[in-house]
Amino acid sequence: MTRHLLRDDDLTPAEQTEILDLALELKKDRWASKALEGPQTVAVIFDKSSTRTRVSFAVGIADLGGSPLIISTANSQLGGKETPSDTARVLERQVAAIVWRTYAQSGLEEMARGTRVPVVNALSDDFHPCQLLADLLTIREHKGALTGLTLTFFGDGRSNMAHSYVLAGVTAGMHVRIASPAAYAPRADVVAAARARAEQTAGSITLLTDPREAALGADVIVTDTWVSMGKEEEKISRLRDLGGYKVTKETMQLADADAIFIHCLPADRGYEVDSEVIDGPQSVVWDEAENRLHAQKALLVWLLGKS
Ligand code: CP
Ligand code: NVA
């Protein structure tokens, strides 16, 4: 059966660990796998802008002996002229996997239903599971293990990143706190899915509106832009509503003394995070950005092996 990664809980706790273990191996020996030897082609499609995702998939696919085909929706038939399922049926005759950054999660689901090759969500409005594999790898490297750690996300709790922290964090057995105004709390169905997953992992999810309470004793402090791609029209209200959730030096002082700071990037310095935090000694954001490469290579190797 073809496996896809459309949202973080598509992976069981054991599968998530397997991929992270493989990512560490591939980080130690970058050329250890030639899973795409041939070269086989992987289509990497972008409906939205990207630096890290574009580069890490292109480099990672090449590292695996494959050939990346980067497609921009602006000059393809997808995105208005052709359905995701028809596109998938065309692509599967020629490529080994499809990676897609898009808006609606439903498009990814349709793409996955329509094809026999693995489909990977490279960010949608709802989830960013590739980023989470890199983030968990980074946390594991810096903290030694994931189970039992407390991770606090500050800001837009309804964003793709927050939803992915909720699902992937609980899958990893972490205690995930989301600090946001009530109107920006994670979607109820995502919280319910995380609570169901928590029964298997002893992780937990807590929704808080008080940023100080949320920071207290946390092992990992996380934030993301207040204005995700596609939300630009809400910029003024978002800056107003989320202003109290900025990660500052004081936030880091409330957290555990050995806490690390992560951010998927790009960062709006001075908005969701102060420069003294992102450039400070607890920040591991550059390791995190590098880990996109290792985590996604492991994901591709794993998906191709299972499918
Ligand atoms: N973090 C992340 O996905 O970055 P890009 O938008 O640059 O790909
Ligand atoms: N939440 C951000 C993540 C960017 C990598 C966005 O969707 O724009």
PDB file of C-alpha atoms and ligand atoms in Angstrom:
ATOM      1  CA  MET A   1       0.000   0.000   0.000  1.00  0.00           C
ATOM      2  CA  THR A   2       1.332   3.433  -0.895  1.00  0.00           C
ATOM      3  CA  ARG A   3       2.244   5.558   2.122  1.00  0.00           C
ATOM      4  CA  HIS A   4       1.902   9.341   2.159  1.00  0.00           C
ATOM      5  CA  LEU A   5       2.755  12.075   4.666  1.00  0.00           C
ATOM      6  CA  LEU A   6      -0.111  14.545   4.546  1.00  0.00           C
ATOM      7  CA  ARG A   7      -0.326  15.335   8.263  1.00  0.00           C
ATOM      8  CA  ASP A   8       1.876  14.539  11.240  1.00  0.00           C
ATOM      9  CA  ASP A   9      -0.315  11.794  12.665  1.00  0.00           C
ATOM     10  CA  ASP A  10      -0.048   9.794   9.442  1.00  0.00           C
ATOM     11  CA  LEU A  11       3.034   8.375  11.210  1.00  0.00           C
ATOM     12  CA  THR A  12       2.666   6.152  14.254  1.00  0.00           C
ATOM     13  CA  PRO A  13       4.997   6.885  17.186  1.00  0.00           C
ATOM     14  CA  ALA A  14       7.217   3.941  16.139  1.00  0.00           C
ATOM     15  CA  GLU A  15       7.323   5.109  12.510  1.00  0.00           C
ATOM     16  CA  GLN A  16       8.218   8.644  13.538  1.00  0.00           C
ATOM     17  CA  THR A  17      11.119   7.287  15.608  1.00  0.00           C
ATOM     18  CA  GLU A  18      12.241   5.069  12.709  1.00  0.00           C
ATOM     19  CA  ILE A  19      12.430   8.076  10.369  1.00  0.00           C
ATOM     20  CA  LEU A  20      14.286  10.202  12.933  1.00  0.00           C
ATOM     21  CA  ASP A  21      16.793   7.366  13.526  1.00  0.00           C
ATOM     22  CA  LEU A  22      17.379   7.112   9.790  1.00  0.00           C
ATOM     23  CA  ALA A  23      17.763  10.904   9.537  1.00  0.00           C
ATOM     24  CA  LEU A  24      20.534  10.790  12.135  1.00  0.00           C
ATOM     25  CA  GLU A  25      22.293   8.035  10.159  1.00  0.00           C
ATOM     26  CA  LEU A  26      22.019  10.039   6.946  1.00  0.00           C
ATOM     27  CA  LYS A  27      23.309  13.114   8.745  1.00  0.00           C
ATOM     28  CA  LYS A  28      26.393  11.167   9.844  1.00  0.00           C
ATOM     29  CA  ASP A  29      26.938   9.734   6.335  1.00  0.00           C
ATOM     30  CA  ARG A  30      25.274  11.982   3.789  1.00  0.00           C
ATOM     31  CA  TRP A  31      25.794   9.566   0.896  1.00  0.00           C
ATOM     32  CA  ALA A  32      24.746   6.375   2.721  1.00  0.00           C
ATOM     33  CA  SER A  33      21.515   5.924   0.729  1.00  0.00           C
ATOM     34  CA  LYS A  34      21.040   5.935  -3.029  1.00  0.00           C
ATOM     35  CA  ALA A  35      17.321   5.169  -2.810  1.00  0.00           C
ATOM     36  CA  LEU A  36      16.599   7.302  -5.902  1.00  0.00           C
ATOM     37  CA  GLU A  37      19.420   5.882  -8.005  1.00  0.00           C
ATOM     38  CA  GLY A  38      18.651   5.818 -11.707  1.00  0.00           C
ATOM     39  CA  PRO A  39      18.236   8.750 -11.421  1.00  0.00           C
ATOM     40  CA  GLN A  40      14.561   8.588 -10.503  1.00  0.00           C
ATOM     41  CA  THR A  41      12.699  11.908 -10.525  1.00  0.00           C
ATOM     42  CA  VAL A  42      10.733  13.466  -7.665  1.00  0.00           C
ATOM     43  CA  ALA A  43       8.268  16.263  -8.522  1.00  0.00           C
ATOM     44  CA  VAL A  44       8.411  19.127  -5.999  1.00  0.00           C
ATOM     45  CA  ILE A  45       5.493  21.498  -6.586  1.00  0.00           C
ATOM     46  CA  PHE A  46       5.091  24.975  -5.079  1.00  0.00           C
ATOM     47  CA  ASP A  47       1.866  26.999  -4.926  1.00  0.00           C
ATOM     48  CA  LYS A  48       3.497  29.257  -2.305  1.00  0.00           C
ATOM     49  CA  SER A  49       6.955  30.792  -1.854  1.00  0.00           C
ATOM     50  CA  SER A  50       9.815  28.809  -0.296  1.00  0.00           C
ATOM     51  CA  THR A  51      13.543  28.917   0.355  1.00  0.00           C
ATOM     52  CA  ARG A  52      14.313  26.095   2.831  1.00  0.00           C
ATOM     53  CA  THR A  53      11.819  23.537   1.502  1.00  0.00           C
ATOM     54  CA  ARG A  54      12.834  24.104  -2.115  1.00  0.00           C
ATOM     55  CA  VAL A  55      16.571  23.885  -1.418  1.00  0.00           C
ATOM     56  CA  SER A  56      16.433  20.968   1.034  1.00  0.00           C
ATOM     57  CA  PHE A  57      14.255  18.814  -1.221  1.00  0.00           C
ATOM     58  CA  ALA A  58      16.329  19.624  -4.320  1.00  0.00           C
ATOM     59  CA  VAL A  59      19.627  18.890  -2.555  1.00  0.00           C
ATOM     60  CA  GLY A  60      18.246  15.862  -0.697  1.00  0.00           C
ATOM     61  CA  ILE A  61      16.816  14.223  -3.823  1.00  0.00           C
ATOM     62  CA  ALA A  62      20.167  14.741  -5.588  1.00  0.00           C
ATOM     63  CA  ASP A  63      22.036  13.299  -2.557  1.00  0.00           C
ATOM     64  CA  LEU A  64      19.868  10.162  -2.859  1.00  0.00           C
ATOM     65  CA  GLY A  65      20.945   9.742  -6.498  1.00  0.00           C
ATOM     66  CA  GLY A  66      17.697  11.168  -7.881  1.00  0.00           C
ATOM     67  CA  SER A  67      16.663  14.148  -9.939  1.00  0.00           C
ATOM     68  CA  PRO A  68      14.436  16.902  -8.485  1.00  0.00           C
ATOM     69  CA  LEU A  69      11.837  18.453 -10.789  1.00  0.00           C
ATOM     70  CA  ILE A  70      10.824  21.778  -9.229  1.00  0.00           C
ATOM     71  CA  ILE A  71       7.446  22.942 -10.525  1.00  0.00           C
ATOM     72  CA  SER A  72       5.847  26.289  -9.822  1.00  0.00           C
ATOM     73  CA  THR A  73       2.047  26.245 -10.011  1.00  0.00           C
ATOM     74  CA  ALA A  74       2.154  29.668 -11.643  1.00  0.00           C
ATOM     75  CA  ASN A  75       3.467  28.051 -14.828  1.00  0.00           C
ATOM     76  CA  SER A  76       1.855  24.602 -14.652  1.00  0.00           C
ATOM     77  CA  GLN A  77      -1.700  23.401 -15.318  1.00  0.00           C
ATOM     78  CA  LEU A  78      -2.292  22.590 -11.638  1.00  0.00           C
ATOM     79  CA  GLY A  79      -4.089  25.335  -9.736  1.00  0.00           C
ATOM     80  CA  GLY A  80      -7.141  26.032 -11.831  1.00  0.00           C
ATOM     81  CA  LYS A  81      -6.776  24.277 -15.176  1.00  0.00           C
ATOM     82  CA  GLU A  82      -6.338  20.668 -13.995  1.00  0.00           C
ATOM     83  CA  THR A  83      -7.479  18.822 -10.865  1.00  0.00           C
ATOM     84  CA  PRO A  84      -4.995  17.444  -8.323  1.00  0.00           C
ATOM     85  CA  SER A  85      -6.135  13.875  -9.091  1.00  0.00           C
ATOM     86  CA  ASP A  86      -5.663  14.244 -12.870  1.00  0.00           C
ATOM     87  CA  THR A  87      -2.247  15.818 -12.247  1.00  0.00           C
ATOM     88  CA  ALA A  88      -1.366  12.923  -9.939  1.00  0.00           C
ATOM     89  CA  ARG A  89      -2.295  10.359 -12.596  1.00  0.00           C
ATOM     90  CA  VAL A  90      -0.016  12.064 -15.096  1.00  0.00           C
ATOM     91  CA  LEU A  91       2.891  12.458 -12.681  1.00  0.00           C
ATOM     92  CA  GLU A  92       2.824   8.897 -11.303  1.00  0.00           C
ATOM     93  CA  ARG A  93       3.688   7.486 -14.747  1.00  0.00           C
ATOM     94  CA  GLN A  94       6.996   9.362 -14.613  1.00  0.00           C
ATOM     95  CA  VAL A  95       8.056  10.259 -11.067  1.00  0.00           C
ATOM     96  CA  ALA A  96       8.878   8.258  -7.922  1.00  0.00           C
ATOM     97  CA  ALA A  97       7.173  10.652  -5.484  1.00  0.00           C
ATOM     98  CA  ILE A  98       5.250  13.936  -5.386  1.00  0.00           C
ATOM     99  CA  VAL A  99       6.069  16.707  -2.890  1.00  0.00           C
ATOM    100  CA  TRP A 100       3.570  19.588  -2.821  1.00  0.00           C
ATOM    101  CA  ARG A 101       3.357  22.922  -0.979  1.00  0.00           C
ATOM    102  CA  THR A 102      -0.180  24.196  -1.287  1.00  0.00           C
ATOM    103  CA  TYR A 103      -3.115  25.937   0.397  1.00  0.00           C
ATOM    104  CA  ALA A 104      -5.999  23.527   1.099  1.00  0.00           C
ATOM    105  CA  GLN A 105      -5.297  20.199   2.809  1.00  0.00           C
ATOM    106  CA  SER A 106      -8.137  18.751   0.696  1.00  0.00           C
ATOM    107  CA  GLY A 107      -6.018  19.199  -2.459  1.00  0.00           C
ATOM    108  CA  LEU A 108      -3.281  17.021  -0.967  1.00  0.00           C
ATOM    109  CA  GLU A 109      -5.835  14.422   0.068  1.00  0.00           C
ATOM    110  CA  GLU A 110      -7.239  14.355  -3.469  1.00  0.00           C
ATOM    111  CA  MET A 111      -3.722  14.081  -4.920  1.00  0.00           C
ATOM    112  CA  ALA A 112      -2.899  11.162  -2.604  1.00  0.00           C
ATOM    113  CA  ARG A 113      -6.166   9.324  -3.411  1.00  0.00           C
ATOM    114  CA  GLY A 114      -5.392   9.646  -7.119  1.00  0.00           C
ATOM    115  CA  THR A 115      -1.902   8.160  -7.218  1.00  0.00           C
ATOM    116  CA  ARG A 116       0.220   5.083  -6.491  1.00  0.00           C
ATOM    117  CA  VAL A 117       3.349   7.122  -5.637  1.00  0.00           C
ATOM    118  CA  PRO A 118       3.957   8.698  -2.212  1.00  0.00           C
ATOM    119  CA  VAL A 119       2.630  12.250  -1.743  1.00  0.00           C
ATOM    120  CA  VAL A 120       4.366  14.515   0.772  1.00  0.00           C
ATOM    121  CA  ASN A 121       2.850  17.672   2.275  1.00  0.00           C
ATOM    122  CA  ALA A 122       5.543  20.339   1.981  1.00  0.00           C
ATOM    123  CA  LEU A 123       3.257  22.792   3.896  1.00  0.00           C
ATOM    124  CA  SER A 124      -0.450  23.382   3.610  1.00  0.00           C
ATOM    125  CA  ASP A 125      -2.705  25.867   5.394  1.00  0.00           C
ATOM    126  CA  ASP A 126      -3.249  23.206   8.077  1.00  0.00           C
ATOM    127  CA  PHE A 127       0.047  21.330   8.629  1.00  0.00           C
ATOM    128  CA  HIS A 128       3.810  21.377   7.955  1.00  0.00           C
ATOM    129  CA  PRO A 129       4.884  17.807   8.797  1.00  0.00           C
ATOM    130  CA  CYS A 130       8.287  17.943   7.026  1.00  0.00           C
ATOM    131  CA  GLN A 131       9.280  20.859   9.243  1.00  0.00           C
ATOM    132  CA  LEU A 132       8.280  18.882  12.321  1.00  0.00           C
ATOM    133  CA  LEU A 133      10.525  15.953  11.422  1.00  0.00           C
ATOM    134  CA  ALA A 134      13.439  18.413  11.205  1.00  0.00           C
ATOM    135  CA  ASP A 135      12.389  20.103  14.452  1.00  0.00           C
ATOM    136  CA  LEU A 136      12.097  16.826  16.360  1.00  0.00           C
ATOM    137  CA  LEU A 137      15.495  15.776  15.029  1.00  0.00           C
ATOM    138  CA  THR A 138      16.957  19.085  16.259  1.00  0.00           C
ATOM    139  CA  ILE A 139      15.343  18.787  19.683  1.00  0.00           C
ATOM    140  CA  ARG A 140      16.572  15.206  20.005  1.00  0.00           C
ATOM    141  CA  GLU A 141      20.120  16.256  19.115  1.00  0.00           C
ATOM    142  CA  HIS A 142      20.141  19.074  21.655  1.00  0.00           C
ATOM    143  CA  LYS A 143      18.105  17.512  24.478  1.00  0.00           C
ATOM    144  CA  GLY A 144      18.999  13.833  24.044  1.00  0.00           C
ATOM    145  CA  ALA A 145      15.415  12.508  23.873  1.00  0.00           C
ATOM    146  CA  LEU A 146      11.894  13.704  23.114  1.00  0.00           C
ATOM    147  CA  THR A 147       9.615  11.782  25.480  1.00  0.00           C
ATOM    148  CA  GLY A 148       8.577  13.792  28.515  1.00  0.00           C
ATOM    149  CA  LEU A 149       9.897  17.169  27.295  1.00  0.00           C
ATOM    150  CA  THR A 150       7.663  20.245  27.524  1.00  0.00           C
ATOM    151  CA  LEU A 151       7.426  22.306  24.331  1.00  0.00           C
ATOM    152  CA  THR A 152       5.590  25.644  24.229  1.00  0.00           C
ATOM    153  CA  PHE A 153       4.461  27.249  20.981  1.00  0.00           C
ATOM    154  CA  PHE A 154       3.618  30.970  21.131  1.00  0.00           C
ATOM    155  CA  GLY A 155       1.380  32.861  18.709  1.00  0.00           C
ATOM    156  CA  ASP A 156      -1.099  31.672  16.090  1.00  0.00           C
ATOM    157  CA  GLY A 157      -2.339  28.398  17.555  1.00  0.00           C
ATOM    158  CA  ARG A 158      -4.521  27.778  14.469  1.00  0.00           C
ATOM    159  CA  SER A 159      -1.554  27.904  12.098  1.00  0.00           C
ATOM    160  CA  ASN A 160      -0.029  25.027  10.179  1.00  0.00           C
ATOM    161  CA  MET A 161       3.007  25.035  12.498  1.00  0.00           C
ATOM    162  CA  ALA A 162       0.976  24.997  15.710  1.00  0.00           C
ATOM    163  CA  HIS A 163      -1.204  22.154  14.410  1.00  0.00           C
ATOM    164  CA  SER A 164       1.875  20.182  13.443  1.00  0.00           C
ATOM    165  CA  TYR A 165       3.484  20.715  16.864  1.00  0.00           C
ATOM    166  CA  VAL A 166       0.288  19.485  18.492  1.00  0.00           C
ATOM    167  CA  LEU A 167       0.164  16.263  16.450  1.00  0.00           C
ATOM    168  CA  ALA A 168       3.861  15.473  16.025  1.00  0.00           C
ATOM    169  CA  GLY A 169       4.816  16.579  19.532  1.00  0.00           C
ATOM    170  CA  VAL A 170       2.246  14.354  21.198  1.00  0.00           C
ATOM    171  CA  THR A 171       3.214  11.506  18.852  1.00  0.00           C
ATOM    172  CA  ALA A 172       6.776  11.907  20.173  1.00  0.00           C
ATOM    173  CA  GLY A 173       5.482  11.718  23.777  1.00  0.00           C
ATOM    174  CA  MET A 174       6.031  15.416  24.475  1.00  0.00           C
ATOM    175  CA  HIS A 175       3.900  17.755  26.574  1.00  0.00           C
ATOM    176  CA  VAL A 176       2.807  20.394  24.083  1.00  0.00           C
ATOM    177  CA  ARG A 177       1.538  23.764  25.310  1.00  0.00           C
ATOM    178  CA  ILE A 178      -0.039  26.216  22.896  1.00  0.00           C
ATOM    179  CA  ALA A 179      -0.028  29.836  24.116  1.00  0.00           C
ATOM    180  CA  SER A 180      -2.435  31.924  22.060  1.00  0.00           C
ATOM    181  CA  PRO A 181      -5.484  34.166  22.375  1.00  0.00           C
ATOM    182  CA  ALA A 182      -8.657  32.037  22.613  1.00  0.00           C
ATOM    183  CA  ALA A 183      -9.691  33.065  19.084  1.00  0.00           C
ATOM    184  CA  TYR A 184      -6.391  31.647  17.743  1.00  0.00           C
ATOM    185  CA  ALA A 185      -6.583  28.317  19.610  1.00  0.00           C
ATOM    186  CA  PRO A 186      -5.875  25.147  17.576  1.00  0.00           C
ATOM    187  CA  ARG A 187      -8.788  23.582  15.698  1.00  0.00           C
ATOM    188  CA  ALA A 188     -10.886  21.294  17.882  1.00  0.00           C
ATOM    189  CA  ASP A 189     -10.501  18.278  15.594  1.00  0.00           C
ATOM    190  CA  VAL A 190      -6.698  18.601  15.688  1.00  0.00           C
ATOM    191  CA  VAL A 191      -6.734  18.793  19.487  1.00  0.00           C
ATOM    192  CA  ALA A 192      -9.028  15.751  19.613  1.00  0.00           C
ATOM    193  CA  ALA A 193      -6.686  13.791  17.322  1.00  0.00           C
ATOM    194  CA  ALA A 194      -3.733  14.739  19.544  1.00  0.00           C
ATOM    195  CA  ARG A 195      -5.593  13.700  22.710  1.00  0.00           C
ATOM    196  CA  ALA A 196      -6.385  10.321  21.130  1.00  0.00           C
ATOM    197  CA  ARG A 197      -2.716   9.916  20.178  1.00  0.00           C
ATOM    198  CA  ALA A 198      -1.615  10.964  23.692  1.00  0.00           C
ATOM    199  CA  GLU A 199      -3.273   7.850  25.085  1.00  0.00           C
ATOM    200  CA  GLN A 200      -0.605   5.781  23.307  1.00  0.00           C
ATOM    201  CA  THR A 201       2.387   7.970  24.125  1.00  0.00           C
ATOM    202  CA  ALA A 202       1.789   9.617  27.523  1.00  0.00           C
ATOM    203  CA  GLY A 203       2.256  12.985  25.819  1.00  0.00           C
ATOM    204  CA  SER A 204      -0.244  15.789  26.405  1.00  0.00           C
ATOM    205  CA  ILE A 205      -1.695  18.960  24.920  1.00  0.00           C
ATOM    206  CA  THR A 206      -2.557  22.052  26.983  1.00  0.00           C
ATOM    207  CA  LEU A 207      -4.120  25.233  25.604  1.00  0.00           C
ATOM    208  CA  LEU A 208      -3.206  28.403  27.493  1.00  0.00           C
ATOM    209  CA  THR A 209      -3.902  32.093  27.001  1.00  0.00           C
ATOM    210  CA  ASP A 210      -1.342  33.354  29.555  1.00  0.00           C
ATOM    211  CA  PRO A 211       2.081  33.470  27.839  1.00  0.00           C
ATOM    212  CA  ARG A 212       3.974  33.639  31.156  1.00  0.00           C
ATOM    213  CA  GLU A 213       2.294  30.532  32.527  1.00  0.00           C
ATOM    214  CA  ALA A 214       2.965  28.779  29.208  1.00  0.00           C
ATOM    215  CA  ALA A 215       6.684  29.602  29.301  1.00  0.00           C
ATOM    216  CA  LEU A 216       7.284  28.408  32.886  1.00  0.00           C
ATOM    217  CA  GLY A 217       9.821  25.577  32.990  1.00  0.00           C
ATOM    218  CA  ALA A 218       9.481  24.693  29.282  1.00  0.00           C
ATOM    219  CA  ASP A 219      12.318  22.740  27.640  1.00  0.00           C
ATOM    220  CA  VAL A 220      11.640  24.030  24.140  1.00  0.00           C
ATOM    221  CA  ILE A 221      10.336  27.488  23.218  1.00  0.00           C
ATOM    222  CA  VAL A 222       8.869  27.843  19.723  1.00  0.00           C
ATOM    223  CA  THR A 223       7.202  30.497  17.678  1.00  0.00           C
ATOM    224  CA  ASP A 224       6.365  31.250  14.045  1.00  0.00           C
ATOM    225  CA  THR A 225       5.248  34.208  11.976  1.00  0.00           C
ATOM    226  CA  TRP A 226       1.975  35.839  13.025  1.00  0.00           C
ATOM    227  CA  VAL A 227       1.041  36.269   9.350  1.00  0.00           C
ATOM    228  CA  SER A 228       1.268  32.961   7.505  1.00  0.00           C
ATOM    229  CA  MET A 229       1.237  32.798   3.727  1.00  0.00           C
ATOM    230  CA  GLY A 230      -2.333  33.397   2.570  1.00  0.00           C
ATOM    231  CA  LYS A 231      -3.223  35.478   5.658  1.00  0.00           C
ATOM    232  CA  GLU A 232      -1.663  38.744   4.489  1.00  0.00           C
ATOM    233  CA  GLU A 233      -5.029  40.553   4.419  1.00  0.00           C
ATOM    234  CA  GLU A 234      -5.390  39.960   8.178  1.00  0.00           C
ATOM    235  CA  LYS A 235      -1.975  41.438   8.955  1.00  0.00           C
ATOM    236  CA  ILE A 236      -3.190  44.457  10.972  1.00  0.00           C
ATOM    237  CA  SER A 237      -5.573  42.497  13.205  1.00  0.00           C
ATOM    238  CA  ARG A 238      -3.027  39.715  13.696  1.00  0.00           C
ATOM    239  CA  LEU A 239      -0.286  42.078  14.831  1.00  0.00           C
ATOM    240  CA  ARG A 240      -2.777  43.572  17.294  1.00  0.00           C
ATOM    241  CA  ASP A 241      -4.162  40.253  18.579  1.00  0.00           C
ATOM    242  CA  LEU A 242      -0.856  38.363  18.843  1.00  0.00           C
ATOM    243  CA  GLY A 243       1.360  41.195  20.135  1.00  0.00           C
ATOM    244  CA  GLY A 244       1.371  39.799  23.683  1.00  0.00           C
ATOM    245  CA  TYR A 245       2.784  36.448  22.540  1.00  0.00           C
ATOM    246  CA  LYS A 246       6.193  37.639  21.327  1.00  0.00           C
ATOM    247  CA  VAL A 247       9.158  35.489  22.445  1.00  0.00           C
ATOM    248  CA  THR A 248      11.528  37.794  24.334  1.00  0.00           C
ATOM    249  CA  LYS A 249      14.486  37.490  26.693  1.00  0.00           C
ATOM    250  CA  GLU A 250      11.929  37.399  29.541  1.00  0.00           C
ATOM    251  CA  THR A 251      10.183  34.402  27.941  1.00  0.00           C
ATOM    252  CA  MET A 252      13.493  32.545  27.854  1.00  0.00           C
ATOM    253  CA  GLN A 253      14.142  33.446  31.511  1.00  0.00           C
ATOM    254  CA  LEU A 254      10.815  31.894  32.537  1.00  0.00           C
ATOM    255  CA  ALA A 255      11.634  28.675  30.664  1.00  0.00           C
ATOM    256  CA  ASP A 256      13.988  25.956  31.936  1.00  0.00           C
ATOM    257  CA  ALA A 257      17.575  27.196  32.284  1.00  0.00           C
ATOM    258  CA  ASP A 258      18.650  24.730  29.539  1.00  0.00           C
ATOM    259  CA  ALA A 259      15.728  25.525  27.233  1.00  0.00           C
ATOM    260  CA  ILE A 260      16.339  25.813  23.500  1.00  0.00           C
ATOM    261  CA  PHE A 261      14.622  28.159  21.049  1.00  0.00           C
ATOM    262  CA  ILE A 262      13.446  26.956  17.637  1.00  0.00           C
ATOM    263  CA  HIS A 263      11.664  28.684  14.728  1.00  0.00           C
ATOM    264  CA  CYS A 264      10.897  27.166  11.326  1.00  0.00           C
ATOM    265  CA  LEU A 265      11.938  30.437   9.607  1.00  0.00           C
ATOM    266  CA  PRO A 266      11.513  32.813   7.887  1.00  0.00           C
ATOM    267  CA  ALA A 267      11.291  34.998  11.016  1.00  0.00           C
ATOM    268  CA  ASP A 268       9.748  38.453  11.283  1.00  0.00           C
ATOM    269  CA  ARG A 269      12.340  39.750  13.723  1.00  0.00           C
ATOM    270  CA  GLY A 270      10.884  42.172  16.266  1.00  0.00           C
ATOM    271  CA  TYR A 271       7.381  40.721  15.838  1.00  0.00           C
ATOM    272  CA  GLU A 272       7.011  37.098  16.994  1.00  0.00           C
ATOM    273  CA  VAL A 273      10.621  36.976  18.286  1.00  0.00           C
ATOM    274  CA  ASP A 274      13.259  39.467  19.333  1.00  0.00           C
ATOM    275  CA  SER A 275      16.623  39.341  17.573  1.00  0.00           C
ATOM    276  CA  GLU A 276      18.402  38.849  20.902  1.00  0.00           C
ATOM    277  CA  VAL A 277      16.552  35.518  21.280  1.00  0.00           C
ATOM    278  CA  ILE A 278      16.908  34.189  17.727  1.00  0.00           C
ATOM    279  CA  ASP A 279      20.587  35.227  17.692  1.00  0.00           C
ATOM    280  CA  GLY A 280      21.118  34.280  21.350  1.00  0.00           C
ATOM    281  CA  PRO A 281      22.915  31.300  22.917  1.00  0.00           C
ATOM    282  CA  GLN A 282      19.746  29.188  23.345  1.00  0.00           C
ATOM    283  CA  SER A 283      18.711  29.449  19.692  1.00  0.00           C
ATOM    284  CA  VAL A 284      19.287  26.381  17.480  1.00  0.00           C
ATOM    285  CA  VAL A 285      17.457  27.685  14.414  1.00  0.00           C
ATOM    286  CA  TRP A 286      20.345  27.149  11.976  1.00  0.00           C
ATOM    287  CA  ASP A 287      20.739  23.508  13.014  1.00  0.00           C
ATOM    288  CA  GLU A 288      16.974  23.235  12.576  1.00  0.00           C
ATOM    289  CA  ALA A 289      17.151  24.657   9.040  1.00  0.00           C
ATOM    290  CA  GLU A 290      19.972  22.235   8.125  1.00  0.00           C
ATOM    291  CA  ASN A 291      17.982  19.326   9.520  1.00  0.00           C
ATOM    292  CA  ARG A 292      15.284  19.833   6.892  1.00  0.00           C
ATOM    293  CA  LEU A 293      17.736  18.148   4.515  1.00  0.00           C
ATOM    294  CA  HIS A 294      18.465  15.094   6.666  1.00  0.00           C
ATOM    295  CA  ALA A 295      14.880  14.609   7.868  1.00  0.00           C
ATOM    296  CA  GLN A 296      13.337  14.809   4.397  1.00  0.00           C
ATOM    297  CA  LYS A 297      15.916  12.453   2.898  1.00  0.00           C
ATOM    298  CA  ALA A 298      15.021   9.946   5.606  1.00  0.00           C
ATOM    299  CA  LEU A 299      11.318  10.498   4.941  1.00  0.00           C
ATOM    300  CA  LEU A 300      11.710   9.870   1.197  1.00  0.00           C
ATOM    301  CA  VAL A 301      13.816   6.731   1.760  1.00  0.00           C
ATOM    302  CA  TRP A 302      11.260   5.464   4.289  1.00  0.00           C
ATOM    303  CA  LEU A 303       8.195   6.216   2.127  1.00  0.00           C
ATOM    304  CA  LEU A 304       9.730   4.615  -0.969  1.00  0.00           C
ATOM    305  CA  GLY A 305      10.689   1.558   1.082  1.00  0.00           C
ATOM    306  CA  LYS A 306       7.124   1.152   2.384  1.00  0.00           C
ATOM    307  CA  SER A 307       5.245   1.895  -0.841  1.00  0.00           C
TER     308      SER A 307
HETATM  309  N1   CP B   1      10.468  26.673   7.067  1.00  0.00           N
HETATM  310  C1   CP B   1      10.139  26.645   5.784  1.00  0.00           C
HETATM  311  O1   CP B   1       9.354  25.818   5.326  1.00  0.00           O
HETATM  312  O2   CP B   1      10.769  27.598   5.030  1.00  0.00           O
HETATM  313  P1   CP B   1      10.491  27.955   3.517  1.00  0.00           P
HETATM  314  O3   CP B   1       9.152  28.645   3.453  1.00  0.00           O
HETATM  315  O4   CP B   1      11.620  28.876   3.130  1.00  0.00           O
HETATM  316  O5   CP B   1      10.477  26.698   2.709  1.00  0.00           O
HETATM  317  N1  NVA B   2       3.272  29.433   9.135  1.00  0.00           N
HETATM  318  C1  NVA B   2       4.177  29.840   8.081  1.00  0.00           C
HETATM  319  C2  NVA B   2       5.257  28.836   7.901  1.00  0.00           C
HETATM  320  C3  NVA B   2       6.287  29.197   6.863  1.00  0.00           C
HETATM  321  C4  NVA B   2       7.338  28.152   6.682  1.00  0.00           C
HETATM  322  C5  NVA B   2       3.395  30.038   6.803  1.00  0.00           C
HETATM  323  O1  NVA B   2       2.534  29.198   6.495  1.00  0.00           O
HETATM  324  O2  NVA B   2       3.631  31.028   6.113  1.00  0.00           O
END
